[in-house]
Coordinates of C-alpha atoms in Angstrom, one line a residue:
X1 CA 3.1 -36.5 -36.6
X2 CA 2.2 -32.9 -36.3
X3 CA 3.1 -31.3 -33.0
X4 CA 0.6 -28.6 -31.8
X5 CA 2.0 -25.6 -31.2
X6 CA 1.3 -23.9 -27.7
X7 CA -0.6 -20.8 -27.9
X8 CA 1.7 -17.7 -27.9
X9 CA 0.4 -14.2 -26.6
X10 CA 0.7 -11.9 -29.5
X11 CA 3.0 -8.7 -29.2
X12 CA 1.2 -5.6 -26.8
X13 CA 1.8 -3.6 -29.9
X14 CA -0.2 -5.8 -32.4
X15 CA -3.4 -6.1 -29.5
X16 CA -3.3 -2.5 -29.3
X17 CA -3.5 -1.8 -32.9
X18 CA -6.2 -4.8 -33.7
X19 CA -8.2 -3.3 -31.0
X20 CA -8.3 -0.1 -32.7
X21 CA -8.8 -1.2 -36.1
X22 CA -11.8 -3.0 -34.7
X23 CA -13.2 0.3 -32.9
X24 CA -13.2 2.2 -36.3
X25 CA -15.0 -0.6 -38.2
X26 CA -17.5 -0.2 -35.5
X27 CA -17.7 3.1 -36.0
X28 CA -19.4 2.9 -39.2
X29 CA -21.6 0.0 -37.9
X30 CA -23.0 1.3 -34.4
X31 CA -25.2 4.4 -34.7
X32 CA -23.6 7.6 -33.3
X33 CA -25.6 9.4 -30.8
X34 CA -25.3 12.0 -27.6
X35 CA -26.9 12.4 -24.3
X36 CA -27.9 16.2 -23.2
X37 CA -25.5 17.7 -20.3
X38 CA -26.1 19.8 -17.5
X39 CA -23.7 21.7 -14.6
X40 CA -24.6 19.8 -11.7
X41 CA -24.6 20.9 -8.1
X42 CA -21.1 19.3 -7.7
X43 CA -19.8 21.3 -10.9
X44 CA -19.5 18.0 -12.8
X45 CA -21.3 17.8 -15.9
X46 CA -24.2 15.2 -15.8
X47 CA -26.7 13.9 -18.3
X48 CA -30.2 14.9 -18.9
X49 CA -32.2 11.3 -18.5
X50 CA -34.0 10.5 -21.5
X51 CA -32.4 13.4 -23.5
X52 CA -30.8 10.7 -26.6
X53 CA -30.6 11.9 -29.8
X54 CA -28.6 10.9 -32.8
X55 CA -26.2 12.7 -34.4
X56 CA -24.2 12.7 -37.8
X57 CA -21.8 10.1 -38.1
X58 CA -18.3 10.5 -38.4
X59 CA -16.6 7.0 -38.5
X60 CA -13.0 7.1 -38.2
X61 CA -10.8 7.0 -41.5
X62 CA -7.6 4.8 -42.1
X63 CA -5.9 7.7 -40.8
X64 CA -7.5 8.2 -37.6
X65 CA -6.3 4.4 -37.2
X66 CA -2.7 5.2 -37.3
X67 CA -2.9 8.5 -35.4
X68 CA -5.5 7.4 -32.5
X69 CA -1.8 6.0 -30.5
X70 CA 0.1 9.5 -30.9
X71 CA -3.3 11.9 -29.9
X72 CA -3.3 9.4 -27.0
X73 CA -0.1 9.8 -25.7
X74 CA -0.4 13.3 -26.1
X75 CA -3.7 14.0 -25.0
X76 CA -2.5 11.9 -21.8
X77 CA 0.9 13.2 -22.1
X78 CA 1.2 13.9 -17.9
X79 CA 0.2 10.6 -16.5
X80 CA 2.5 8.8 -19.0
X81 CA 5.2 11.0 -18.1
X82 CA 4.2 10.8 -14.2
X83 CA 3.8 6.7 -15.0
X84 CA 7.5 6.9 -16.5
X85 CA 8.9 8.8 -13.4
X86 CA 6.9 6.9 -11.1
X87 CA 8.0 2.8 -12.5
X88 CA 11.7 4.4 -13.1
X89 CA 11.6 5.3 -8.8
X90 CA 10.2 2.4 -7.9
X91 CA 13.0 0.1 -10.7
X92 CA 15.8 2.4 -8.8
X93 CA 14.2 0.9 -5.7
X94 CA 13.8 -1.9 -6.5
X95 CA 17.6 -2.5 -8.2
X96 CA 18.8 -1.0 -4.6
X97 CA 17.1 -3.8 -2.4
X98 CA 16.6 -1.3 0.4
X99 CA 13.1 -1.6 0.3
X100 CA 13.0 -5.6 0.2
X101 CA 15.9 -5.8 3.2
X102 CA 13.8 -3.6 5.2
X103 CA 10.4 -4.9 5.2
X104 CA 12.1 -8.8 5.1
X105 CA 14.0 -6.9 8.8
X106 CA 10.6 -6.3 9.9
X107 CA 9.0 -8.8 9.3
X108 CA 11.9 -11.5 10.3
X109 CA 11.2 -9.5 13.9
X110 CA 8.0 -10.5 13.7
X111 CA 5.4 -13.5 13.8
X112 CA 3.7 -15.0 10.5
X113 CA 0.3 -13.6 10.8
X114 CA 1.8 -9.9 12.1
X115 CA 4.0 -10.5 8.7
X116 CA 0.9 -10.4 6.4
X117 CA -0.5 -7.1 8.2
X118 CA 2.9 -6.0 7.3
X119 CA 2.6 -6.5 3.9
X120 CA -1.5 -5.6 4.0
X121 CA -0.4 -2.4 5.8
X122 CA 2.4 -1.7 3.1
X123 CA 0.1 -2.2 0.3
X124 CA -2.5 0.0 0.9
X125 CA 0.4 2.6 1.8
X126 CA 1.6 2.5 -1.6
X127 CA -2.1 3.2 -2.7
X128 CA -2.8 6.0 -0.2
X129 CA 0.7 8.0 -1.1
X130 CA -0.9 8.0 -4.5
X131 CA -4.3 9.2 -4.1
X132 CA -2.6 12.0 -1.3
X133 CA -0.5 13.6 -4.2
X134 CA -2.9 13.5 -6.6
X135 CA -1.5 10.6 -8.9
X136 CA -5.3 9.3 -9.5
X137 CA -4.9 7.6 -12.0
X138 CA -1.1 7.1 -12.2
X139 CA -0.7 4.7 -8.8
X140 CA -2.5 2.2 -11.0
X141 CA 1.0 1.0 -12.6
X142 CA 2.2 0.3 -9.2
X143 CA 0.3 -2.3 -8.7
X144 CA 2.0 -4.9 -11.0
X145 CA 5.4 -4.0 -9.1
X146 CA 4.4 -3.9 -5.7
X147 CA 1.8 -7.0 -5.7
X148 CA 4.9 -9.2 -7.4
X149 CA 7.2 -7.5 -4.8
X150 CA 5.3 -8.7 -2.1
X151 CA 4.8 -12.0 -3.1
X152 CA 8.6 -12.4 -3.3
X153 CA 8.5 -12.9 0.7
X154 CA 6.5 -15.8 0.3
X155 CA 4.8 -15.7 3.9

């Protein structure tokens, strides 16, 4: 008897790199076209309704394949670096146990519901310290550690 294997989540790496492979074939199948912008009143540029037109396409070579990860990174080189700083803090944090001892103190001092406002009120802190200092986009990757960092106090 054959025994059926369990279905195995392929490396990060190798979804990344199918995905893009996929986005350049597509680039020679899907049409390429632009929208007309505008300054808006806010400053932001906006489109022009109705102002489509297709352009030349360009599909991406083999090449553009291969570099599309390295123009990434660099392209986005200050929220990976700010994403690196801000998951090494919170794994120095997290290593320490200071911040699980004191919420578990506070909580401990309290009653079960007044121990999920806790954590509620904690959560959204997390989120509000990084839209305050301009981390926009960053605070995202706290999210994994702090929503599996909460549910460690099983309340």
């Amino acid at each position: 008897m054959k025994e059926k294997k369990e279905f195995q989540m392929p490396n990060s790496f190798a979804l990344l790199f199918i995905i893009i492979a996929v986005m350049a074939i597509l680039t020679y199948l899907i049409p390429a076209g632009q929208f007309e912008r505008i300054e808006g009143a806010t400053g932001r540029l906006e489109v022009i309704p109705g102002s489509y037109q297709l352009i030349e396409k360009t599909p991406a070579t083999i090449f553009d394949i291969f570099l599309a990860i390295p123009e990434g990174i660099i392209s986005a080189a200050g929220m990976v670096v700010c994403t690196l700083m801000i998951g090494g803090g919170m794994e120095v944090v997290s290593k320490s146990g200071a911040l699980h001892i004191g919420i578990s103190k506070v909580i401990s001092n309290l009653n079960q519901k007044s121990g999920d406002l806790v954590l509620v009120f904690l959560f959204s802190i997390f989120f509000r310290l990084g839209r305050i200092y301009g981390l926009w986009r960053s605070h995202h990757s706290i999210f994994p550690y702090s929503y599996s960092h909460f549910c460690s106090f099983r309340l």
